Coordinates of C-alpha atoms in Angstrom, one line a residue:
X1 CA 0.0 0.0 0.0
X2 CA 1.3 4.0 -1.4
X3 CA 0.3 6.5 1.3
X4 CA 2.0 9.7 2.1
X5 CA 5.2 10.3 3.1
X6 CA 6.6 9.6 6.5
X7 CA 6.4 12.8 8.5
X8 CA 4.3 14.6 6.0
X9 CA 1.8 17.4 8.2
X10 CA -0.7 20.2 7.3
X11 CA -0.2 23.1 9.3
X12 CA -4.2 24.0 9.1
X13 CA -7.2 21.8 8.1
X14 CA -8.6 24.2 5.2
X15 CA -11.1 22.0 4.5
X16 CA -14.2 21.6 5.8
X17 CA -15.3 18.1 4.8
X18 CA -13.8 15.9 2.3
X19 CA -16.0 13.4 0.3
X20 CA -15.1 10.3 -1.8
X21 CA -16.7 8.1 -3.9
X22 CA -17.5 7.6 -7.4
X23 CA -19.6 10.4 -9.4
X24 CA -21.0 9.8 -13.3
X25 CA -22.9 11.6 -15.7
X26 CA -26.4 10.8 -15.7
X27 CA -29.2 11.2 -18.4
X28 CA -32.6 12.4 -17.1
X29 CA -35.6 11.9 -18.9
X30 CA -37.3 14.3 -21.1
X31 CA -40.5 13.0 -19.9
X32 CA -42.0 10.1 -17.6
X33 CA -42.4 6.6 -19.0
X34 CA -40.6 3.6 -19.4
X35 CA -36.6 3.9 -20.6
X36 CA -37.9 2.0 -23.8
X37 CA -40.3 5.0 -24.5
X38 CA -38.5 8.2 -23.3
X39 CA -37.3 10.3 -27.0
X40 CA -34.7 12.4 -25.1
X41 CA -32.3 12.9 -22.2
X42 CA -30.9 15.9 -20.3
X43 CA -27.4 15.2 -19.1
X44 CA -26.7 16.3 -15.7
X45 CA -23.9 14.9 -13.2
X46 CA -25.1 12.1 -10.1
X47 CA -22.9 10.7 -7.1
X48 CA -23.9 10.0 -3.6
X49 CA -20.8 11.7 -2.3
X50 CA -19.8 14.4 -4.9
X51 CA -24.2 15.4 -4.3
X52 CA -23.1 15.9 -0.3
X53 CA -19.6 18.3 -1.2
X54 CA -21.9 19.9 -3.8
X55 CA -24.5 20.7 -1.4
X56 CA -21.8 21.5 2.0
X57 CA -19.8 24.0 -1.0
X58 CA -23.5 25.9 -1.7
X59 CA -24.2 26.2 1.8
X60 CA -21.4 28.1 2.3
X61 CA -18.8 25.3 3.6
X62 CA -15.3 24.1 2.6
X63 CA -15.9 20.4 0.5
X64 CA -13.9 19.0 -1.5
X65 CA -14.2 15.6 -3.3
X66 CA -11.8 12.8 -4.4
X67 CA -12.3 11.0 -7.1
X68 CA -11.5 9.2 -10.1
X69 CA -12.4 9.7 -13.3
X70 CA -11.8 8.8 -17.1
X71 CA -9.4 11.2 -19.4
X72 CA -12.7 11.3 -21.5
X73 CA -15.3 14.4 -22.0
X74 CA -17.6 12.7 -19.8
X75 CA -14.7 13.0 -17.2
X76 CA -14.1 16.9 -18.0
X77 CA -17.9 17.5 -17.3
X78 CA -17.9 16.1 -13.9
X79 CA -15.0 17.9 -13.0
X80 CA -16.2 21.2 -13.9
X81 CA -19.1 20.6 -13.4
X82 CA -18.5 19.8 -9.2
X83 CA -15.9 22.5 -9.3
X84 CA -18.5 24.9 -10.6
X85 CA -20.8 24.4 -6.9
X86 CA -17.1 25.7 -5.0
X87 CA -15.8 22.0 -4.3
X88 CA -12.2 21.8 -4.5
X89 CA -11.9 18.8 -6.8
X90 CA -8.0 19.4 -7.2
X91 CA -7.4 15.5 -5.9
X92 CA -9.2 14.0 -8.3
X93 CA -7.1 11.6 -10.1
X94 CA -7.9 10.9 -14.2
X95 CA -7.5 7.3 -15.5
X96 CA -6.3 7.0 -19.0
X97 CA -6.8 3.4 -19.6
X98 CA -10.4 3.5 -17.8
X99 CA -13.9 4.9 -18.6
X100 CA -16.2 7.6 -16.4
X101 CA -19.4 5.9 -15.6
X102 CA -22.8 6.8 -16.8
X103 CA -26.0 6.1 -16.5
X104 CA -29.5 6.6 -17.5
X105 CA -32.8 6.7 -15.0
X106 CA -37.2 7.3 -15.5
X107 CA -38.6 10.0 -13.5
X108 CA -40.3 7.9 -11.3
X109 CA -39.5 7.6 -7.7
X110 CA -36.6 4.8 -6.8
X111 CA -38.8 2.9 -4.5
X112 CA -41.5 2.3 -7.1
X113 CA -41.7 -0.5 -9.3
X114 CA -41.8 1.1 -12.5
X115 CA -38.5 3.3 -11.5
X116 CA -35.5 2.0 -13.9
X117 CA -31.9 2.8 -14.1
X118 CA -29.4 1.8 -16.5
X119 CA -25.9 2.3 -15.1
X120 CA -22.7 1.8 -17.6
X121 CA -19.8 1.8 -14.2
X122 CA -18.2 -1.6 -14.8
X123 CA -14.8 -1.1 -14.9
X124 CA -15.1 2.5 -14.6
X125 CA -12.1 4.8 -13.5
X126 CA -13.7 4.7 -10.2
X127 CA -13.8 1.3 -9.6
X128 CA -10.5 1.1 -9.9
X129 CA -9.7 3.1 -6.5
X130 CA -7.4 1.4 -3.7
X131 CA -5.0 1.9 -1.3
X132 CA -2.3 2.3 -3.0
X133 CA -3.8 5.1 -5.7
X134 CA -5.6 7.5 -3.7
X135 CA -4.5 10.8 -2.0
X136 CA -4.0 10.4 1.7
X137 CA -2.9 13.7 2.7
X138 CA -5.9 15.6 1.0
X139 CA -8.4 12.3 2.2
X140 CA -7.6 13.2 6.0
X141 CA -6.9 16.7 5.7
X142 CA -10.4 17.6 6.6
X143 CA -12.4 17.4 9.8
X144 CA -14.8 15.1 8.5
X145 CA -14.4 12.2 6.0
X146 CA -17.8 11.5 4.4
X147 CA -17.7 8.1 2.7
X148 CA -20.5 5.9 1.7
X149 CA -21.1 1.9 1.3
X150 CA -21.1 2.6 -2.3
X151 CA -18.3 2.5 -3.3
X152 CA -17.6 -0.6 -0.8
X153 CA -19.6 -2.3 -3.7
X154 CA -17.7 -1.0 -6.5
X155 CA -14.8 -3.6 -6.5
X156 CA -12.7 -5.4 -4.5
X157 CA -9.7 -2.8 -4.2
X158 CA -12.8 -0.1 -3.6
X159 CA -13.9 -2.1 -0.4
X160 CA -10.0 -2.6 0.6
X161 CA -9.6 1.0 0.5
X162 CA -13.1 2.1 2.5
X163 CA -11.2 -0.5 5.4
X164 CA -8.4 1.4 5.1
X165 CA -10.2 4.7 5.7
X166 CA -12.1 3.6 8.7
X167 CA -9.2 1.9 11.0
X168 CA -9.2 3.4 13.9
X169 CA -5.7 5.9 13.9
X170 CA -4.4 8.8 15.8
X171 CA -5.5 11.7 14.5
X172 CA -8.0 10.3 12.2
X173 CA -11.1 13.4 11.0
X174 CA -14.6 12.6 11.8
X175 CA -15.5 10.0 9.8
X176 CA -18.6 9.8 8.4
X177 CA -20.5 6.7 6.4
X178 CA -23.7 6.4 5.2
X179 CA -25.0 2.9 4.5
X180 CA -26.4 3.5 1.1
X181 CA -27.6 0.3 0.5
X182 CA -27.9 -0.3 -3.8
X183 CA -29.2 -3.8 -4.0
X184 CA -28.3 -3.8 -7.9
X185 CA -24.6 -3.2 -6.8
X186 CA -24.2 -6.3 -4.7
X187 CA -25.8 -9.2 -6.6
X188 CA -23.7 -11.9 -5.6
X189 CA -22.0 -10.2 -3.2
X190 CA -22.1 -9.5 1.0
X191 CA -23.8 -6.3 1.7
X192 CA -23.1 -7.6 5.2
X193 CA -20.0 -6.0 5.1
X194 CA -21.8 -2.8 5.3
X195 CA -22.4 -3.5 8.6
X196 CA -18.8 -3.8 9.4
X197 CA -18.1 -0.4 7.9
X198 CA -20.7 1.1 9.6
X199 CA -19.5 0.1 13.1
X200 CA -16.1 1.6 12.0
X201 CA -17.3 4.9 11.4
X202 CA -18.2 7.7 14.2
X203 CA -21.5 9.1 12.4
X204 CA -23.6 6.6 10.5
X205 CA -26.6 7.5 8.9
X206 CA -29.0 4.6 7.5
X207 CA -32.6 4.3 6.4
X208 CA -34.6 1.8 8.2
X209 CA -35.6 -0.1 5.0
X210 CA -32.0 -0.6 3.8
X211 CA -31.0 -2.0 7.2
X212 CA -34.1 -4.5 7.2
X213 CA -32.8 -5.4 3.4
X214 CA -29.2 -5.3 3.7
X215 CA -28.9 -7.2 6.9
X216 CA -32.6 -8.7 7.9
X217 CA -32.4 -5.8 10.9
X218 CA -35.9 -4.5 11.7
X219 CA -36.1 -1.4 13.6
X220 CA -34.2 1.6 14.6
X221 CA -33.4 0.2 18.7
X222 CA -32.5 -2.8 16.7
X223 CA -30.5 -1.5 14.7
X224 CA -28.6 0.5 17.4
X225 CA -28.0 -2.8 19.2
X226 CA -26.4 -4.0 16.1
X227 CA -24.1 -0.7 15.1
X228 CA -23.6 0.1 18.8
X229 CA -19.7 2.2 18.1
X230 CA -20.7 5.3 16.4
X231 CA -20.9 8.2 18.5
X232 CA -23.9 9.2 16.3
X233 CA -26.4 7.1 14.4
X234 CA -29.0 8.7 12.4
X235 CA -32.0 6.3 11.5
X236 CA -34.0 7.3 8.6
X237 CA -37.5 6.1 9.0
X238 CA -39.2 7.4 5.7
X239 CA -42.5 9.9 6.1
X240 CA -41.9 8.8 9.9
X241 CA -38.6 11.2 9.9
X242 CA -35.5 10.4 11.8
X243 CA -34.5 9.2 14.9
X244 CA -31.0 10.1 16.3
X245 CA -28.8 7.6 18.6
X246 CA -26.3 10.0 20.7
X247 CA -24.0 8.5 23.0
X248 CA -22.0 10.7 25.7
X249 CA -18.4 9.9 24.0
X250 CA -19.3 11.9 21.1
X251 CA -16.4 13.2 19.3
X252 CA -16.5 16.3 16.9
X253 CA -14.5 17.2 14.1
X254 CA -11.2 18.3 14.3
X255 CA -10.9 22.2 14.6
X256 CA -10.2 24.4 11.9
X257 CA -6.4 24.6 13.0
X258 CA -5.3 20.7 13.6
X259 CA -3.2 19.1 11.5
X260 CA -4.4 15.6 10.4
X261 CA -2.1 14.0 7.2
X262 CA 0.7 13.6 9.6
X263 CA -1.5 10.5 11.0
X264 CA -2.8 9.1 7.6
X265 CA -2.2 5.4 6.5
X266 CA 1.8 5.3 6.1
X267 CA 2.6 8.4 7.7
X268 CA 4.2 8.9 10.9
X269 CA 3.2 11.0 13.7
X270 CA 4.8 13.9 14.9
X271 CA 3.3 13.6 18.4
X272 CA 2.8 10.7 21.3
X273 CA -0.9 9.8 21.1
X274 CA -2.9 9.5 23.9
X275 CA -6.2 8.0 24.5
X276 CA -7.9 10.6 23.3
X277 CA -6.5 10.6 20.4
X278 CA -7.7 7.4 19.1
X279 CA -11.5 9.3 17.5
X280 CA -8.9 12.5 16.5
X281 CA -8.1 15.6 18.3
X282 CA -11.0 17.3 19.7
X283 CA -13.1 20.4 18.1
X284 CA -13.2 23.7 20.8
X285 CA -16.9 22.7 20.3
X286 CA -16.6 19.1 21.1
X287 CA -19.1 18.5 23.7
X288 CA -22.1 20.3 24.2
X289 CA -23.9 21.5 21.3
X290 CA -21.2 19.5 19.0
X291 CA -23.1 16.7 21.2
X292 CA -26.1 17.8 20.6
X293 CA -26.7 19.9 23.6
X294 CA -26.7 20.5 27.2
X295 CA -28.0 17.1 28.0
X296 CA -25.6 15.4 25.9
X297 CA -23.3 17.1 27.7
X298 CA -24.0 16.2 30.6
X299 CA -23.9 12.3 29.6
X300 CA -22.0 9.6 30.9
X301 CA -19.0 8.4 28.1
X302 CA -20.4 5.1 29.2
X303 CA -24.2 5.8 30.0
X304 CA -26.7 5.3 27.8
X305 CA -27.8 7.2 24.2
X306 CA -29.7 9.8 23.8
X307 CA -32.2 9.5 21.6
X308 CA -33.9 12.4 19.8
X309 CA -36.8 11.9 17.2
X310 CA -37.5 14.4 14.5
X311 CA -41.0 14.4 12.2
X312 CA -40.4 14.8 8.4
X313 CA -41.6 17.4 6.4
X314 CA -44.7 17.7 4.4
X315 CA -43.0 18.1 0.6
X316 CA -45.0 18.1 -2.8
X317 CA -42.3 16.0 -3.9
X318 CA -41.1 16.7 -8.1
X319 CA -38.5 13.6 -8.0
X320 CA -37.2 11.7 -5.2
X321 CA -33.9 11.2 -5.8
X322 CA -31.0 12.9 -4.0
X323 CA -32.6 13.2 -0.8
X324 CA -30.4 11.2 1.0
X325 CA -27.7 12.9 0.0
X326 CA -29.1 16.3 0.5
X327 CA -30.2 15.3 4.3
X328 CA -26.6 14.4 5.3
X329 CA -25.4 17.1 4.1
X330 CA -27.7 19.2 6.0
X331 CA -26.7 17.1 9.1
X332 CA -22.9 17.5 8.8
X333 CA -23.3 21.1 8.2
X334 CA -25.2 21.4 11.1
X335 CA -22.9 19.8 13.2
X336 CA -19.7 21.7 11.2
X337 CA -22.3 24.7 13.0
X338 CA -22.2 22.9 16.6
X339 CA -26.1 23.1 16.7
X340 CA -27.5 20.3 19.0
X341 CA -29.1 17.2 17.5
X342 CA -33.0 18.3 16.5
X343 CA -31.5 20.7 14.7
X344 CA -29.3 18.9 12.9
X345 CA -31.9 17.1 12.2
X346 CA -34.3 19.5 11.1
X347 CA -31.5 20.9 8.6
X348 CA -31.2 17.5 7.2
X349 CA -34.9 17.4 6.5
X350 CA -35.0 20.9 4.9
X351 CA -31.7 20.2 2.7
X352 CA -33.4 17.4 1.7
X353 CA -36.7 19.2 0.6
X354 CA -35.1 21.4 -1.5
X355 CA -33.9 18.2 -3.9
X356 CA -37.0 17.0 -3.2
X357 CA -38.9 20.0 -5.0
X358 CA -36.6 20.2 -8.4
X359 CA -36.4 17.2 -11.2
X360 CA -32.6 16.8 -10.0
X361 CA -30.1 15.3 -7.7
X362 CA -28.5 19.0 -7.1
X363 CA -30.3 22.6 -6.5
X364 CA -29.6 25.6 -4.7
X365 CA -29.7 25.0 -1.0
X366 CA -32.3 27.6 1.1
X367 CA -30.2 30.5 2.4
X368 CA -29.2 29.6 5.8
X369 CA -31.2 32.6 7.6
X370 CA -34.2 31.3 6.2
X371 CA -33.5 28.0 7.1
X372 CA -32.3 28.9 10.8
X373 CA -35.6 30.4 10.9
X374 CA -37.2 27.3 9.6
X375 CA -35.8 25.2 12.2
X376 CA -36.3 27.5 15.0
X377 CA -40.2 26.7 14.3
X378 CA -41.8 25.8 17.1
X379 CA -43.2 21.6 17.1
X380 CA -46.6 22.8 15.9
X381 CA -45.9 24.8 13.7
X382 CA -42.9 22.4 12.7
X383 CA -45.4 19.7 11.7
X384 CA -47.4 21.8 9.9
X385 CA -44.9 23.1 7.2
X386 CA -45.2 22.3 3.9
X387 CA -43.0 22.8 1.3
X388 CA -43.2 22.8 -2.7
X389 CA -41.4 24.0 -5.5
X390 CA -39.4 27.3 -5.1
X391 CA -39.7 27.3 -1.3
X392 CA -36.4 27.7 -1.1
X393 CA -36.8 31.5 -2.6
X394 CA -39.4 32.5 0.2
X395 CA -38.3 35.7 1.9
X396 CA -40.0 34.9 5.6
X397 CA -40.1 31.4 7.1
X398 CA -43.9 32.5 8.3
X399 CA -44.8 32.6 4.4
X400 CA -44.1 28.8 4.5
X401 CA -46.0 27.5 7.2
X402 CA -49.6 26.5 6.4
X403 CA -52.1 23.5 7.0
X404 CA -51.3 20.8 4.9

């Protein structure tokens, strides 16, 4: 395995969060109807990660992503494309031997029956990731590491490498992982091992129906029982919202000012580590609010969660895809904000509206006055807010609340 340099260091982490995984150009569908049927496509750009450092660069954060991609056109696009949102895609690497994945979708919702999706990624640049080709230094430069079980399913060196990320290592960022169970993407294979990864990683976020398919687990308490490391575990639960697991050992992301490389996978460290050191330096906010609040706060290391439920939002949903996406990133710029869990929560939900109301997996997040405002809401008038096309324009949080 190629990592960086023994005794390489970053003065400063200048980045906010860094995100890898594999992004490809995607053709949207002129109109509904089967893939068979549809005359035309509009080419856009689609990638569970690259979606989340789109969204985090738009709402006003440092995100980069690392990546691979073809030394094709298709390649180019992507490139620009991300660096267009303010993502720092400077350590994405370009294969010359290897393609950048495509693929085509419907318009109808991806838990439907009729929804189809034609994906051309075999033997893509990305899939050709591993340990020994990616860029350590700018990988755990950040103060959080966003990955996702996707690219676990990508190939064999892909999985290798997502290992590699999650060891537990002095001075490793925040890492982040969010399940994103495809079922397509592991016919014949263990999507078990998502498990693995998931217990691994210090924030985990996973939807209650992927965790029942992936791994027969039924139930968000279940499902804490069975990923019980993470500091954090967010449970997505559909229409139902989101339920938050906190536990008292939560760690935060590394300040703005601590040094992270030096500790990557073949670099040495400049300092003794201590105990603490094992989740990564602590944040000034660590604690507290970076907890999720007072109460958190106030939690044994070794006592039990805290466990905070959030409502979804009523949305007159366009298309649903990207939501997942767009809730992390709502999330993990909430907690970059050191705002305690419901409102992290609540951010998630409203990122995640925004997709929710455009035909695409990227838009133009809500300004984040109007969304504080949003979220400062009141549990009433929380559960009556309803959001639709071009919400994210509105001037006064009061002109979006009515009846739904």
């Amino acid at each position: 395995m190629s990592g960086p340099a023994a005794g390489t260091a970053v003065a400063a982490t200048t980045t906010d969060v860094v995100c890898l995984g594999e992004s490809m150009v995607t053709f949207l569908p002129s109109q509904p109807g089967r893939l068979a049927d549809v005359p035309s496509f509009g080419r856009g750009i689609g990638g569970a990660e690259s979606n989340v450092a789109c969204a985090l660069a738009a709402a006003g954060h440092r995100a980069a992503w690392v990546g691979r991609v073809g030394a094709d056109g298709f390649g180019d696009h992507l490139v620009e494309t991300i660096a267009s949102y303010g993502v720092d895609t400077s350590a994405v690497r370009r294969d010359p031997f290897r393609p950048t994945g495509i693929y085509f979708r419907t318009a109808t919702d991806r838990g439907t029956d009729t929804h189809e999706v034609a994906y051309y990624r075999a033997g893509s640049a990305a899939s050709a990731m591993s340990p020994a080709n990616v860029p350590y230094e700018e990988l755990f430069a950040g103060r959080i590491l966003h990955l996702s079980g996707i690219t676990a399913a990508l190939s064999d060196d892909c999985l290798a490498l997502l290992r590699e990320l999650t060891a537990a290592r002095p001075g490793r960022p925040l890492v982040s992982f969010d399940v994103n169970h495809r079922p397509h993407l592991w016919r014949g294979g263990d999507a078990s091992v998502l498990l693995e990864l998931a217990r691994r990683a210090d924030l985990v976020f996973v939807g209650e129906d992927e965790a029942e398919e992936a791994w027969g687990i039924v139930g968000a308490e279940a499902i804490r029982a069975a990923v019980p490391e993470p500091s954090v575990l967010v449970v997505k639960r559909g229409s139902a919202g989101a339920t938050v697991f906190a536990s008292g050992r939560c760690p935060g992301p590394r300040s703005s000012n601590a040094g992270g490389a030096e500790n990557a996978p073949g670099a040495r460290s400049t300092e003794g580590g201590g105990a603490e050191d094992a989740a990564g330096p602590r944040s000034s906010i660590a604690g507290g609010a970076e907890c999720g609040g007072a109460e958190d706060a106030a939690a044994d290391a070794t006592g039990p969660d805290t466990v905070t439920h959030v409502p979804a939002l009523h949305v007159d949903v366009v298309a649903a895809v990207g939501a997942g996406d767009a809730f992390a990133a709502g999330f993990l710029s909430a907690t970059l904000r050191g705002l305690p869990v419901r409102d992290r929560v609540r951010h998630g939900h409203l990122m995640a509206a925004a997709v929710l109301t455009v035909p695409g997996d990227l838009t133009e997040p809500p300004a984040r006055d109007h969304a504080d405002r949003l979220v400062a809401l009141g549990d009433d008038a929380w559960g009556t807010l309803r959001l639709g096309p071009g919400w994210t324009a509105a001037d006064r949080a009061s002109e979006e609340v009515r009846t739904p």
